[in-house]
PDB file of C-alpha atoms in Angstrom:
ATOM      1  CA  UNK A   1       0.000   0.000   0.000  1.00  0.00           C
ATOM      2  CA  UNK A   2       1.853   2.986  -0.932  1.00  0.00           C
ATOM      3  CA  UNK A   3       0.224   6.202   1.050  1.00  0.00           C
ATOM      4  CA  UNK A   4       0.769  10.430   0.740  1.00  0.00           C
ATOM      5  CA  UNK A   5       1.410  11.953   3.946  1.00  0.00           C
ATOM      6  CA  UNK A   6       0.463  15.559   4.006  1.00  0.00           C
ATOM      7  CA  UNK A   7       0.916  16.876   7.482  1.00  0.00           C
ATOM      8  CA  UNK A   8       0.252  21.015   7.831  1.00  0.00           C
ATOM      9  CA  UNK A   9       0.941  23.105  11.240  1.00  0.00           C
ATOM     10  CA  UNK A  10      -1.891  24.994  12.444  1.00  0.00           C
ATOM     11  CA  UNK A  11      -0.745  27.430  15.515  1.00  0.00           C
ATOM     12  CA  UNK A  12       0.568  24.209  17.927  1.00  0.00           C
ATOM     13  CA  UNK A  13      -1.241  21.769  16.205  1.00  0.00           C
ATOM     14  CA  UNK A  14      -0.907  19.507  13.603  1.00  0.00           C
ATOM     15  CA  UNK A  15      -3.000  18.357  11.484  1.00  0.00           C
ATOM     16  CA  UNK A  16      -2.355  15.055   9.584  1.00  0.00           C
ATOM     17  CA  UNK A  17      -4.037  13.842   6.642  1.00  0.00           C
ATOM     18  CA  UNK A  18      -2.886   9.730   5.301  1.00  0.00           C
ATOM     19  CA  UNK A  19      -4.494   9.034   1.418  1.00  0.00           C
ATOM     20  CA  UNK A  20      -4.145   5.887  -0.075  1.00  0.00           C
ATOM     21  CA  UNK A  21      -2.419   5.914  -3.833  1.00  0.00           C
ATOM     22  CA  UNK A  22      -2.164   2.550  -4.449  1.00  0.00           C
ATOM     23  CA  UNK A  23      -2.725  -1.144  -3.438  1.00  0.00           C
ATOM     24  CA  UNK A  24      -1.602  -3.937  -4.750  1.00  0.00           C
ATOM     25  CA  UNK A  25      -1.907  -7.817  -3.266  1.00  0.00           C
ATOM     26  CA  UNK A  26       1.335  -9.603  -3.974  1.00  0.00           C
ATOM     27  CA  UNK A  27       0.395 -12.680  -2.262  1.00  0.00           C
ATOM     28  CA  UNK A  28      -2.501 -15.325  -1.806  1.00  0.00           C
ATOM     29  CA  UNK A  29      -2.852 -19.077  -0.080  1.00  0.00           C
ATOM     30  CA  UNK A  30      -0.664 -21.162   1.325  1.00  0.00           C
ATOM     31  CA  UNK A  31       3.277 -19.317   0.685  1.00  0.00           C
ATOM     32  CA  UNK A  32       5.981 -21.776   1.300  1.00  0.00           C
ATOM     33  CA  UNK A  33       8.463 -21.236   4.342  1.00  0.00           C
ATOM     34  CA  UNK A  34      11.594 -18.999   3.727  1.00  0.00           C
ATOM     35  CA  UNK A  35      10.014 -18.405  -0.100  1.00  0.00           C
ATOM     36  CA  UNK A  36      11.002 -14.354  -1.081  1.00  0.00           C
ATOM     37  CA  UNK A  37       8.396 -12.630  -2.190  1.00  0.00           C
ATOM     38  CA  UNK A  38       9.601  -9.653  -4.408  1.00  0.00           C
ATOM     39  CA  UNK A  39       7.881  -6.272  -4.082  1.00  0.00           C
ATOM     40  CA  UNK A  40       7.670  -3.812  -7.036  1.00  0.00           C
ATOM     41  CA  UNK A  41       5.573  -0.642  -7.205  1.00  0.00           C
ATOM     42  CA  UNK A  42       5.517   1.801 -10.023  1.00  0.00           C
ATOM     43  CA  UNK A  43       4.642   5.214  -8.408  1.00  0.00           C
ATOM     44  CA  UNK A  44       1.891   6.898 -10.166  1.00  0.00           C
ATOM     45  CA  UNK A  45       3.133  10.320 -11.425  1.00  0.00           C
ATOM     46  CA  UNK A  46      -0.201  12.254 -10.849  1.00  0.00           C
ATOM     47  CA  UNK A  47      -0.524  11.288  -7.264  1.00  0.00           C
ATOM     48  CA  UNK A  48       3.309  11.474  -6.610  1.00  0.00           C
ATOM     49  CA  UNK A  49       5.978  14.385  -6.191  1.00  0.00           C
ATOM     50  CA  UNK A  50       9.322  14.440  -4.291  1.00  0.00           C
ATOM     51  CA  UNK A  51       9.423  14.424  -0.322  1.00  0.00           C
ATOM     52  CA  UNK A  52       8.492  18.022   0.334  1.00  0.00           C
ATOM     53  CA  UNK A  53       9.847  19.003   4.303  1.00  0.00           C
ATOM     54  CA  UNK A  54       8.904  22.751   5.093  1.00  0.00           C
ATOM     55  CA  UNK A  55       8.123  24.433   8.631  1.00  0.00           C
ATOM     56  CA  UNK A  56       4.489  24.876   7.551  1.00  0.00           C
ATOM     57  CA  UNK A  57       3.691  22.065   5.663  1.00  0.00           C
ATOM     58  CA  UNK A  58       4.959  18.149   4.803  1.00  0.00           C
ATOM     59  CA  UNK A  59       4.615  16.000   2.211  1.00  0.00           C
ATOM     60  CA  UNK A  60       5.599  12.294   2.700  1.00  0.00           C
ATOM     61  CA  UNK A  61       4.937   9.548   1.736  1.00  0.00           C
ATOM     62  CA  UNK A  62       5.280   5.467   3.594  1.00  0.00           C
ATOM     63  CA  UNK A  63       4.686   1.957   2.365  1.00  0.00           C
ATOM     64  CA  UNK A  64       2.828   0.219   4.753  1.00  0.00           C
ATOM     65  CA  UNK A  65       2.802  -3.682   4.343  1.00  0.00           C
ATOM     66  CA  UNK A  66      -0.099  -5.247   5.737  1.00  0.00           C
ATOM     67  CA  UNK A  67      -0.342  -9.328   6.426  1.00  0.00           C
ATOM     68  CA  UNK A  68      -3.654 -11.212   7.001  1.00  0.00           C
ATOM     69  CA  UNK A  69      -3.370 -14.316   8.130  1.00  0.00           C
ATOM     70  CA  UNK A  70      -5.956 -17.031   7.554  1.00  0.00           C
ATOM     71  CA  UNK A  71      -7.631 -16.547  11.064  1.00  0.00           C
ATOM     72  CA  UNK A  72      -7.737 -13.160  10.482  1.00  0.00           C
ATOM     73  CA  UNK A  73      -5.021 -11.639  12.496  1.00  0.00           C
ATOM     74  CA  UNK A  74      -3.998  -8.428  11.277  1.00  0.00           C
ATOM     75  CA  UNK A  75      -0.367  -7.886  10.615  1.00  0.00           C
ATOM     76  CA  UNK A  76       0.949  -4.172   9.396  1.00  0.00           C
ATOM     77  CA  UNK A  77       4.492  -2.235   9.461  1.00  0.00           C
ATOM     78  CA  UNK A  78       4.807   1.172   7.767  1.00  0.00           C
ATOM     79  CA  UNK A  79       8.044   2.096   6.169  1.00  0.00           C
ATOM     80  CA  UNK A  80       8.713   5.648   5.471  1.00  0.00           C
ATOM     81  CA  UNK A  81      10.106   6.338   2.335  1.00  0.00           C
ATOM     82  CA  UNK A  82      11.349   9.417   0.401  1.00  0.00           C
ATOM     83  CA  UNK A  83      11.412  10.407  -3.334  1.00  0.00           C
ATOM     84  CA  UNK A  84      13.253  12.136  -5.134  1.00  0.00           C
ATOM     85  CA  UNK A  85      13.970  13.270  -8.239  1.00  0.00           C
ATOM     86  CA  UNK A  86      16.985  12.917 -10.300  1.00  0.00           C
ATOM     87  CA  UNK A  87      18.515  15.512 -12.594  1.00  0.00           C
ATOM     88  CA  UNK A  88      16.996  14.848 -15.889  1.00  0.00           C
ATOM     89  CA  UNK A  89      20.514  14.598 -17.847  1.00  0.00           C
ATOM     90  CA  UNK A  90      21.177  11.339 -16.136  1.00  0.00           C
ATOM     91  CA  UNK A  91      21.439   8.332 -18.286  1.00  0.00           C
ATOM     92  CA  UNK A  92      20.288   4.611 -16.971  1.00  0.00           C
TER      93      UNK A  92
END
């Protein structure tokens, strides 16, 4: 699940806002033990910019993995993550 953060100071408050971009399932049934599982996400461009860090505003953005088990337990760890963007003269 790839989510923007957009966090914006109000006096001594914060005020937080978490949207969802994208979701994608990478996984179903029965995985085998010690199997790797590879995870790849291509970032929308319309609902993504660089990390933007200012004093009155924030724009982040986190991939949260989220595990259900088959009796329903509810795993989830967020990782934050930053973009950025290279210089456009840069060759792959």
């Amino acid at each position: 699940q790839l989510v923007r953060v957009e966090t914006t100071v109000y006096g001594d408050n914060e005020i937080r806002e978490a949207t969802e971009i994208q979701n994608i399932q990478i996984a179903d049934g029965n995985i085998c033990h010690g199997f790797t599982i590879p995870i790849y996400m291509i970032f929308p461009r319309l609902f993504t910019c660089i990390t933007t860090i200012s004093q009155e505003f924030r724009v982040e953005f986190e991939c949260n993995l989220v595990v259900l088990f088959k009796d329903s337990h509810l795993l989830t760890e967020n990782f934050p993550i930053k973009l950025i963007r290279l210089p456009s003269n840069r060759n792959f």
